[in-house]
Each structure stands twice: as structure tokens, then as C-alpha cells.
Amino acid sequence: DSFAAFEEVLQLAKVHRCDLVLLAGDLFHHNKPSRRTLHKTMEILRRYCMGPDPVKFQIVSDAAKTFRSSVNQVVNYEDEFFS
């Protein structure tokens, strides 16, 4: 099952304290995944990628230009309301 494989990769990355996991390809098979697929994916990402650990890289480009289409015009890990 692809959810199990995705979770296994993220679990191993957490165990080995990886700084980055690079996905070479599409996360979803279809361009409009089902609600269940989106929710399950977000659940897995929250479990393994979110938390109190500091982010160890910095976006050095002009955030106002790079993220001008986002609500707060900042990268999500600098958004105080994103957790």
C-alpha cells in the first residue's frame, strides 16, 4: 500500500534524523486526489514532519516576492499560526 510505503520512508527519516526527504515524482497518482487520500497524507505528514524541532535551513530570497501568492507572504515554518 502506498500509504504504508510513504509512512515507512518518513519513519526511517525520523529515526535516522534526516534533514531532508526528496520525493522524485508525484505525491499523488491523480491531480485531484480523494478527500480520504488528502486527509491520510496530511495525517502522515503531521505525524513525522511537524513538531517542536527547529528548522535548520533558511529561505534567503525575498519572501515578499517568492511567497507573494500566499496569505502571509512567509514560508510556512515562519508562520506563527502554522503548526
XYZ file of C-alpha atoms in Angstrom:
83
model
C 0.000 0.000 0.000
C 1.384 3.403 -0.919
C 0.431 4.980 2.424
C 2.430 2.315 4.251
C 5.442 2.911 1.997
C 5.177 6.697 2.447
C 4.913 6.313 6.213
C 7.841 3.876 6.308
C 10.097 6.336 4.455
C 9.176 9.173 6.817
C 9.563 6.938 9.859
C 13.057 5.887 8.756
C 13.944 9.501 8.038
C 12.897 10.459 11.556
C 14.794 7.554 13.144
C 17.947 8.466 11.207
C 17.404 12.201 11.861
C 17.431 13.112 8.168
C 17.426 16.786 7.297
C 15.563 16.285 4.038
C 13.494 13.702 2.194
C 13.417 14.273 -1.558
C 10.395 12.906 -3.404
C 11.359 12.277 -7.012
C 7.971 12.162 -8.677
C 4.338 12.896 -7.932
C 2.945 12.531 -4.436
C -0.483 11.641 -5.855
C -1.371 9.480 -8.839
C -4.285 11.758 -9.825
C -4.312 15.542 -9.993
C -7.468 15.604 -7.833
C -6.935 13.063 -5.051
C -9.887 11.975 -2.941
C -10.641 13.640 0.367
C -9.640 10.433 2.169
C -6.284 10.438 0.367
C -5.628 14.078 1.255
C -6.573 13.558 4.899
C -4.463 10.411 5.251
C -1.481 12.145 3.616
C -1.803 15.175 5.908
C -2.092 12.878 8.932
C 1.148 11.084 7.999
C 2.985 14.350 7.273
C 1.877 15.831 10.603
C 2.991 12.728 12.485
C 6.506 12.673 11.043
C 7.257 16.201 9.828
C 5.674 18.620 12.265
C 6.908 19.211 15.775
C 8.998 21.349 18.068
C 12.364 20.710 16.398
C 13.886 23.826 14.841
C 14.011 24.194 11.073
C 17.684 24.059 10.111
C 17.603 25.983 6.866
C 16.645 29.483 5.928
C 14.949 30.932 2.863
C 17.235 33.783 1.794
C 15.284 35.088 -1.196
C 12.888 37.990 -0.783
C 9.875 36.338 0.870
C 7.519 39.083 -0.317
C 8.352 38.165 -3.927
C 8.761 34.411 -3.533
C 5.596 33.915 -1.477
C 3.511 36.803 -2.837
C 0.589 34.490 -3.637
C 0.411 33.109 -0.075
C -1.724 34.733 2.617
C 1.090 35.839 4.943
C 3.888 36.094 2.371
C 6.227 33.982 4.520
C 7.436 30.411 4.318
C 5.149 28.184 6.402
C 7.666 27.335 9.139
C 7.952 31.053 9.940
C 4.158 31.450 10.188
C 3.261 31.667 13.881
C -0.192 30.171 13.208
C 1.076 27.124 11.281
C 1.644 24.086 13.452
